[in-house]
Coordinates of C-alpha atoms in Angstrom, one line a residue:
M197 CA 19.7 -45.6 -16.1
R198 CA 21.2 -44.3 -12.9
L199 CA 19.5 -41.3 -11.4
L200 CA 21.3 -38.5 -9.6
A201 CA 19.4 -37.0 -6.6
L202 CA 19.9 -33.3 -6.2
A203 CA 20.8 -32.3 -2.7
V204 CA 18.7 -29.3 -2.0
V205 CA 20.7 -27.4 0.6
L206 CA 18.5 -25.3 2.8
V207 CA 20.8 -23.0 4.7
A208 CA 19.8 -19.8 6.4
A209 CA 21.5 -16.7 5.0
P210 CA 23.3 -14.3 7.3
A211 CA 21.3 -11.4 8.7
G212 CA 20.4 -9.0 5.9
A213 CA 21.5 -11.3 3.1
T214 CA 19.2 -12.6 0.4
L215 CA 17.8 -16.1 0.7
P216 CA 20.0 -18.8 -0.9
L217 CA 19.2 -20.4 -4.2
R218 CA 17.6 -23.8 -4.3
A219 CA 16.9 -26.3 -7.0
V220 CA 13.3 -26.6 -8.4
V221 CA 11.5 -27.8 -11.4
R222 CA 9.4 -25.2 -13.3
G223 CA 6.4 -26.1 -15.4
G224 CA 5.5 -29.7 -16.3
E225 CA 2.7 -30.1 -13.8
I226 CA 1.4 -33.7 -13.8
A227 CA -2.4 -33.5 -14.0
E228 CA -3.5 -37.1 -13.8
V229 CA -2.4 -39.9 -11.5
D230 CA -3.5 -43.3 -10.3
V231 CA -4.4 -43.7 -6.6
V232 CA -3.8 -47.0 -5.0
T233 CA -5.4 -47.9 -1.7
P234 CA -6.3 -51.3 -0.1
K235 CA -9.7 -51.0 -1.8
G236 CA -8.1 -50.9 -5.3
T237 CA -6.8 -48.4 -7.9
T238 CA -8.6 -45.4 -9.2
H239 CA -7.7 -42.8 -11.8
A240 CA -7.9 -39.1 -10.7
T241 CA -6.7 -35.7 -11.4
F242 CA -4.0 -34.6 -8.9
A243 CA -6.0 -31.4 -8.1
S244 CA -9.0 -33.5 -6.9
L245 CA -7.0 -35.5 -4.4
S246 CA -7.3 -33.0 -1.5
R247 CA -11.1 -33.0 -1.9
T248 CA -11.5 -36.8 -2.1
K249 CA -12.2 -38.5 1.2
L250 CA -10.3 -41.7 1.9
D251 CA -10.3 -44.3 4.7
P252 CA -7.2 -43.9 7.0
G253 CA -4.4 -46.0 5.8
P254 CA -1.7 -46.4 3.1
V255 CA -2.0 -44.7 -0.2
T256 CA 0.3 -44.8 -3.2
I257 CA 0.2 -42.1 -5.9
R258 CA 1.5 -43.3 -9.3
A259 CA 2.3 -41.0 -12.3
T260 CA 4.3 -40.9 -15.5
A261 CA 6.3 -38.2 -17.2
P262 CA 7.6 -37.9 -20.7
G263 CA 11.1 -39.4 -21.1
D264 CA 12.7 -36.1 -22.3
R265 CA 12.1 -34.3 -18.9
R266 CA 15.3 -33.3 -17.1
G267 CA 14.1 -33.3 -13.6
V268 CA 11.2 -34.2 -11.3
E269 CA 10.0 -32.4 -8.1
I270 CA 8.1 -34.3 -5.5
P271 CA 6.0 -31.9 -3.3
E272 CA 5.8 -31.9 0.5
C273 CA 2.9 -34.1 1.4
S274 CA 1.3 -35.0 4.7
H275 CA 2.7 -38.3 6.0
R276 CA 4.9 -38.8 2.9
G277 CA 7.0 -41.9 2.9
A278 CA 9.3 -43.4 0.3
V279 CA 9.5 -42.1 -3.3
T280 CA 10.3 -44.3 -6.2
I281 CA 11.4 -42.8 -9.5
D282 CA 12.2 -45.1 -12.5
G283 CA 12.7 -48.0 -10.1
T284 CA 15.1 -46.2 -7.7
R285 CA 13.7 -45.9 -4.2
Y286 CA 14.4 -42.8 -2.1
A287 CA 13.7 -42.0 1.5
P288 CA 13.7 -38.2 1.3
S289 CA 13.6 -35.9 4.3
D290 CA 10.8 -33.4 4.8
G291 CA 10.2 -30.8 2.1
P292 CA 10.1 -30.7 -1.7
F293 CA 12.4 -33.3 -3.2
V294 CA 14.1 -32.8 -6.5
V295 CA 15.8 -35.5 -8.7
R296 CA 17.7 -35.0 -11.9
L297 CA 16.5 -37.3 -14.7
S298 CA 18.5 -39.0 -17.5
P299 CA 16.8 -38.8 -20.9
R300 CA 15.1 -42.0 -22.0
E301 CA 12.8 -43.2 -24.8
T302 CA 10.2 -44.6 -22.4
P303 CA 8.2 -42.5 -19.9
H304 CA 9.6 -41.9 -16.4
T305 CA 7.6 -43.6 -13.6
I306 CA 6.9 -41.9 -10.3
E307 CA 5.5 -43.4 -7.1
I308 CA 4.8 -41.6 -3.8
E309 CA 3.9 -43.6 -0.7
L310 CA 1.7 -41.8 1.7
R311 CA -0.7 -42.4 4.6
A312 CA -4.1 -40.9 4.9
S313 CA -4.4 -40.0 8.6
E314 CA -7.5 -40.1 10.8
Y315 CA -7.3 -36.3 10.9
E316 CA -7.0 -35.7 7.2
R317 CA -8.7 -38.7 5.5
R318 CA -7.4 -37.5 2.2
V319 CA -4.2 -36.9 0.2
V320 CA -2.6 -33.6 1.3
C321 CA 0.2 -32.2 -0.9
G322 CA 1.3 -28.6 -1.1
D323 CA 2.0 -28.5 -4.8
P324 CA 1.5 -30.8 -7.8
I325 CA 4.2 -33.2 -9.0
R326 CA 6.3 -31.5 -11.6
A327 CA 8.5 -33.0 -14.3
G328 CA 10.3 -30.5 -16.5
A329 CA 13.3 -28.2 -16.7
L330 CA 15.6 -27.8 -13.7
T331 CA 16.3 -24.3 -12.5
E332 CA 17.1 -22.4 -9.3
T333 CA 15.1 -19.9 -7.2
R334 CA 15.0 -18.1 -4.0
D335 CA 11.3 -18.4 -3.4
G336 CA 9.0 -21.3 -2.5
L337 CA 9.3 -23.6 0.6
R338 CA 12.6 -23.6 2.5
T339 CA 13.9 -24.0 6.0
I340 CA 15.7 -21.3 8.0
D341 CA 17.9 -22.0 11.0
F342 CA 18.4 -19.9 14.1
A343 CA 19.8 -20.1 17.6
S344 CA 17.6 -21.9 20.2
P345 CA 18.4 -23.4 23.6
R346 CA 19.9 -26.9 23.3
E347 CA 16.9 -28.5 25.1
D348 CA 14.5 -26.9 22.6
V349 CA 16.7 -27.9 19.6
L350 CA 16.4 -31.5 20.8
R351 CA 12.6 -31.2 20.5
G352 CA 12.7 -29.8 17.0
G353 CA 13.5 -26.2 17.6
G354 CA 16.1 -23.9 15.9
R355 CA 14.5 -24.5 12.5
A356 CA 11.4 -23.3 10.9
V357 CA 9.7 -23.5 7.4
V358 CA 9.2 -20.4 5.4
Y359 CA 7.2 -20.0 2.2
V360 CA 8.1 -17.0 -0.1
P361 CA 5.6 -16.6 -2.9
P362 CA 7.1 -16.7 -6.4
G363 CA 8.0 -13.3 -7.7
H364 CA 7.9 -11.8 -4.2
D365 CA 10.2 -8.8 -3.6
A366 CA 12.1 -10.0 -0.5
S367 CA 13.3 -6.4 0.2
K368 CA 9.7 -5.0 0.3
P369 CA 8.1 -5.2 3.8
A370 CA 5.4 -7.9 3.5
A371 CA 2.6 -9.4 5.5
L372 CA 3.6 -12.5 7.5
L373 CA 1.2 -15.2 8.5
V374 CA 2.5 -17.6 11.2
G375 CA 1.0 -21.1 11.3
V376 CA 1.4 -23.0 14.6
H377 CA 1.0 -26.7 14.1
P378 CA -1.5 -29.1 15.7
W379 CA -0.9 -32.1 18.1
N380 CA 1.4 -34.6 16.5
G381 CA 2.3 -32.1 13.9
D382 CA 5.6 -30.3 13.1
A383 CA 6.9 -27.3 11.2
W384 CA 6.1 -29.0 7.8
T385 CA 2.4 -29.8 8.6
Y386 CA 0.9 -26.8 6.9
A387 CA 3.4 -26.8 4.1
A388 CA 1.3 -29.7 2.6
Y389 CA -1.8 -27.5 2.3
A390 CA -2.1 -26.5 -1.3
E391 CA -5.0 -24.2 -0.5
L392 CA -2.7 -22.3 1.9
L393 CA 0.2 -21.9 -0.5
A394 CA -2.2 -20.9 -3.3
A395 CA -3.7 -18.1 -1.2
A396 CA -0.2 -16.9 -0.1
R397 CA 0.6 -16.6 -3.8
A398 CA -2.6 -14.8 -4.6
H399 CA -2.1 -12.2 -1.8
D400 CA 1.7 -12.1 -1.7
V401 CA 1.8 -13.1 1.9
V402 CA 4.9 -14.7 3.4
L403 CA 4.2 -17.8 5.5
L404 CA 6.1 -19.0 8.5
M405 CA 5.7 -22.4 10.1
P406 CA 7.7 -22.8 13.3
S407 CA 8.2 -25.9 15.5
G408 CA 5.9 -26.1 18.6
L409 CA 8.6 -28.3 20.2
G410 CA 6.3 -31.4 20.0
N411 CA 3.0 -31.8 21.8
S412 CA 3.7 -28.8 24.0
L413 CA 0.3 -27.0 24.3
Y414 CA 2.4 -24.0 23.5
T415 CA 3.7 -23.5 27.0
E416 CA 6.3 -20.8 27.5
H417 CA 9.3 -22.7 25.9
A418 CA 7.2 -23.3 22.7
E419 CA 5.9 -19.8 22.7
N420 CA 9.4 -18.4 22.9
E421 CA 10.4 -20.7 20.0
V422 CA 7.7 -19.3 17.9
M423 CA 8.9 -15.7 18.6
R424 CA 12.5 -16.7 17.8
A425 CA 11.3 -18.1 14.5
I426 CA 9.5 -14.8 13.7
A427 CA 12.6 -12.9 14.4
A428 CA 14.6 -15.2 12.2
A429 CA 12.1 -14.8 9.3
E430 CA 12.4 -11.0 9.7
R431 CA 16.1 -11.3 9.2
E432 CA 15.7 -13.3 6.0
V433 CA 12.8 -11.5 4.3
A434 CA 11.6 -7.9 4.9
I435 CA 8.5 -8.1 7.1
D436 CA 6.2 -5.3 8.1
P437 CA 6.1 -5.6 11.9
R438 CA 2.5 -4.3 11.9
R439 CA 1.3 -7.0 9.5
V440 CA 2.2 -10.1 11.4
S441 CA -0.8 -12.5 12.0
I442 CA -1.0 -16.0 13.6
W443 CA -3.3 -19.0 13.0
G444 CA -3.5 -22.7 13.9
A445 CA -5.7 -25.7 14.2
S446 CA -6.4 -27.9 17.2
M447 CA -3.4 -27.5 19.5
G448 CA -2.3 -24.9 17.1
G449 CA -5.6 -23.0 17.4
Q450 CA -5.1 -22.8 21.1
G451 CA -1.5 -21.9 20.5
A452 CA -2.4 -19.1 18.1
T453 CA -4.8 -17.5 20.6
T454 CA -2.5 -18.1 23.6
I455 CA 0.5 -16.6 21.9
G456 CA -1.4 -13.8 20.2
L457 CA -3.1 -12.7 23.4
H458 CA 0.0 -12.9 25.5
R459 CA 1.6 -10.5 23.0
P460 CA -1.3 -8.6 21.5
D461 CA 0.7 -5.7 20.0
R462 CA 2.8 -8.2 17.9
F463 CA -0.2 -9.6 16.0
A464 CA -2.7 -8.0 13.7
F465 CA -5.1 -10.9 13.4
I466 CA -5.7 -14.3 15.1
A467 CA -7.5 -17.3 13.5
S468 CA -8.2 -20.5 15.6
Y469 CA -9.7 -23.7 14.3
F470 CA -11.2 -25.9 17.0
G471 CA -8.7 -24.9 19.7
D472 CA -9.2 -25.2 23.5
A473 CA -10.1 -22.1 25.5
K474 CA -9.6 -23.4 29.0
F475 CA -7.8 -26.7 29.8
D476 CA -9.4 -29.5 31.8
L477 CA -6.7 -30.9 34.1
A478 CA -8.6 -34.2 34.4
S479 CA -7.9 -34.8 30.7
Y480 CA -4.7 -35.8 28.8
V481 CA -3.1 -32.4 29.5
R482 CA -2.2 -33.3 33.1
S483 CA 1.2 -34.5 32.1
I484 CA 2.0 -31.2 30.4
L485 CA 0.0 -28.8 32.7
P486 CA 0.2 -30.4 36.2
T487 CA -1.4 -27.5 38.1
E488 CA -4.2 -25.0 37.7
E489 CA -1.5 -22.3 37.6
A490 CA 0.3 -24.0 34.7
A491 CA -3.0 -24.1 32.8
H492 CA -3.8 -20.5 33.7
R493 CA -0.6 -19.5 31.9
V494 CA -1.7 -20.9 28.6
N495 CA -5.5 -20.7 28.7
P496 CA -6.6 -18.3 26.0
I497 CA -9.8 -17.3 27.8
D498 CA -7.8 -16.2 30.8
V499 CA -6.2 -13.4 28.8
I500 CA -9.3 -12.3 26.9
D501 CA -8.8 -8.7 28.2
N502 CA -5.9 -8.4 25.7
A503 CA -8.1 -8.8 22.6
R504 CA -9.3 -5.2 22.5
W505 CA -7.3 -4.4 19.3
V506 CA -6.8 -7.9 17.8
P507 CA -9.7 -9.3 15.7
I508 CA -10.2 -13.0 16.2
W509 CA -11.8 -15.6 13.9
L510 CA -12.9 -18.9 15.5
I511 CA -13.9 -21.9 13.4
H512 CA -15.3 -25.0 15.2
G513 CA -17.6 -27.7 13.9
D514 CA -20.4 -28.7 16.3
A515 CA -19.7 -32.4 15.8
D516 CA -16.1 -32.2 17.0
R517 CA -15.4 -35.1 19.4
T518 CA -11.8 -34.2 20.1
S519 CA -12.1 -30.6 21.1
N520 CA -15.7 -29.8 22.3
V521 CA -17.3 -27.0 20.4
H522 CA -18.2 -25.4 23.8
E523 CA -14.5 -24.4 24.0
S524 CA -15.0 -21.9 21.1
D525 CA -18.5 -21.1 22.3
A526 CA -17.1 -19.9 25.6
L527 CA -14.3 -17.9 23.9
A528 CA -16.7 -16.2 21.4
A529 CA -19.1 -15.4 24.2
S530 CA -16.3 -13.8 26.3
L531 CA -15.1 -11.7 23.4
R532 CA -18.6 -10.5 22.7
M533 CA -19.2 -9.7 26.3
H534 CA -16.1 -7.5 26.3
G535 CA -17.3 -5.8 23.1
Y536 CA -14.3 -7.1 21.1
A537 CA -14.2 -8.0 17.4
V538 CA -14.9 -11.7 16.8
R539 CA -16.1 -13.8 13.9
Y540 CA -17.3 -17.3 14.8
D541 CA -18.1 -20.0 12.3
R542 CA -19.8 -23.1 13.8
P543 CA -20.5 -25.4 10.8
S544 CA -23.1 -28.0 11.5
G545 CA -22.1 -31.7 11.5
R546 CA -18.4 -31.0 11.0
G547 CA -15.7 -32.6 13.2
H548 CA -12.0 -32.3 14.0
E549 CA -10.7 -32.5 10.5
G550 CA -8.1 -31.0 8.2
L551 CA -10.6 -30.5 5.4
L552 CA -12.4 -27.9 7.4
V553 CA -9.1 -26.0 7.7
A554 CA -8.5 -26.2 4.0
E555 CA -12.0 -24.9 3.2
H556 CA -11.4 -21.6 5.1
I557 CA -7.7 -21.1 4.8
A558 CA -7.8 -18.8 1.7
D559 CA -10.0 -16.3 3.6
V560 CA -7.7 -16.5 6.6
V561 CA -4.8 -15.5 4.4
A562 CA -6.8 -12.7 2.8
R563 CA -7.6 -11.3 6.3
A564 CA -3.9 -11.5 7.2
A565 CA -2.9 -9.7 4.0
D566 CA -5.0 -6.6 5.1
A567 CA -4.8 -6.7 8.9
R568 CA -2.5 -4.2 10.7
V569 CA -1.6 -3.6 14.4
P570 CA -2.8 -0.2 15.5
E571 CA 0.3 2.0 16.2
H572 CA -0.7 4.0 19.2
P573 CA -4.2 2.9 20.4
A574 CA -5.7 5.4 22.9
H575 CA -7.1 2.7 25.1
V576 CA -5.0 -0.3 26.3
T577 CA -6.3 -3.2 28.4
F578 CA -3.6 -5.7 29.3
R579 CA -3.6 -8.7 31.6
S580 CA -0.3 -10.5 32.3
V581 CA -0.3 -14.0 33.6
R582 CA 3.5 -14.4 33.5
P583 CA 6.3 -12.1 34.6
S584 CA 7.8 -12.3 31.1
D585 CA 4.7 -10.5 29.6
D586 CA 5.2 -7.0 30.8
R587 CA 4.0 -4.7 28.1
A588 CA 1.6 -4.0 25.2
Y589 CA 1.3 -1.1 22.8
G590 CA 3.9 0.9 24.7
V591 CA 2.3 0.5 28.1
R592 CA 4.8 -1.3 30.4
I593 CA 3.9 -2.6 33.8
L594 CA 6.1 -3.2 36.9
R595 CA 4.6 -5.9 39.0
S596 CA 3.8 -5.7 42.7
G597 CA 3.3 -9.5 43.3
N598 CA 3.4 -13.0 41.8
G599 CA -0.1 -13.3 40.6
D600 CA -1.8 -11.7 37.6
A601 CA -1.1 -8.1 36.7
F602 CA -3.8 -6.0 35.0
V603 CA -4.1 -2.5 33.8
D604 CA -6.9 -0.6 31.9
V605 CA -5.5 2.8 30.9
E606 CA -6.8 5.3 28.4
Q607 CA -5.9 8.7 26.9
I608 CA -8.9 11.0 27.0
R609 CA -8.7 14.5 25.7
G610 CA -5.0 14.7 26.5
R611 CA -5.2 13.2 30.0
V612 CA -4.0 9.7 30.9
V613 CA -6.8 8.0 32.8
V614 CA -6.1 4.8 34.7
H615 CA -9.5 3.0 34.9
A616 CA -8.2 -0.1 36.8
A617 CA -5.0 -1.6 38.0
S618 CA -4.1 -4.6 40.0
G619 CA -0.9 -6.5 40.8
V620 CA 1.1 -3.5 39.6
R621 CA 3.2 -0.9 41.4
A622 CA 3.9 1.3 38.4
I623 CA 2.8 1.9 34.8
V624 CA 5.5 3.2 32.5
L625 CA 4.4 4.9 29.3
E626 CA 6.9 4.5 26.4
P627 CA 7.2 7.2 23.8
G628 CA 3.9 7.5 21.8
A629 CA 2.0 5.2 24.1
L630 CA -1.8 5.9 24.1
G631 CA -1.0 8.8 21.7
A632 CA -0.4 10.9 24.9
A633 CA 2.1 13.7 25.1
R634 CA 5.0 13.1 27.5
G635 CA 4.2 14.6 30.9
A636 CA 0.4 14.6 30.2
P637 CA -1.7 14.9 33.3
V638 CA -2.7 11.6 35.0
D639 CA -6.0 10.7 36.6
L640 CA -5.8 7.6 38.8
E641 CA -9.6 7.6 39.4
G642 CA -9.1 7.0 43.2
L643 CA -6.5 4.3 42.8
F644 CA -3.7 4.2 45.4
G645 CA -0.2 2.7 45.4
V646 CA 0.2 2.9 41.6
E647 CA 2.7 5.2 40.0
V648 CA 2.4 6.4 36.4
R649 CA 5.5 7.7 34.7
F650 CA 6.7 8.5 31.2
E651 CA 9.8 6.8 29.8

């Protein structure tokens, strides 16, 4: 019988509007499958696939569903290829794929072609295969569109993936966890992590997965794309601006710390899996970061001063041959030297692998659910390595040169004390900054050439 594929239209709603409905299949989770690899066919539970190590290469998942089912939903899976249902072959785009089924006396047959990557070495799917009743919902995985510069759209920008937990009240300000993807990844990479989606459901956390504009090392264009995606998500779902956190793995781990520390007052918590702390220009990065100055603008360790109020969790296996564990060693040591909050997990014998991400991601989501940006911290330390980064926690700087700008300013017993300042000609205190009253007395501690004023 002929099958009719449902076109799942993922269109961003106008600002302030509810998310559009999309087609899904409820219930009917398929528990058991056959796994076909070059080594042969094995029978397994679908739930066990993400924990079963495989050799890199092609994998086919085969399943059956009762003939009376009205629809089948194929989940987002890492490196998913063609999908064949009752002999009809589809080449679906990224994201969950829904097909309407015609009733039949014999079971429906389902095949999903995948590739186990060197990084994952397993089957990675965000949800189980479902065969059951068709319905519509506003939650789950979807894309949102927003305006981005044309050159960034050509590199994958202007669209991000959002996950809204089932039953979530989209009008109630929620925690948002932003996942920035690894090298050779895209906005759909983390949508294939069942452990991430399950944790988001358990803690009612909204997930956002933006494009990093390819293998960008999260330079300024990619960082701006991430911030545009956050703003777009906030227009679609009510988000508490003090409960936005960011995480990533590999290039995404570096990206999470880079973006989070460039804009420390925008993020409540940062988690980095095996990310670089300081780039070596003699390595592959030279084509992206041609100079020391270019690297300085994205090196997380170079803006470590900004982590005073942002707790950071680093996870890095000591057997990582792609990103040396010494990168996270250095970042953790610098954070501790500054007296800042850091948790560092350094599992023995573990490498650069997606399974390590999956093992810890539920705890990352739990941390993001509870973390909050302090509203008016009394002590602000802020280093700016780019002219575009000019404020944190209501403390705004006016630069005096082209190099780094740095301030260390604190409210002590009603006085504004400037402990240090370099590369700045003025410090502007926005309303509420440092918890200081407008017009509070200022102590420059012997500094010259720096003006402090209240906005």
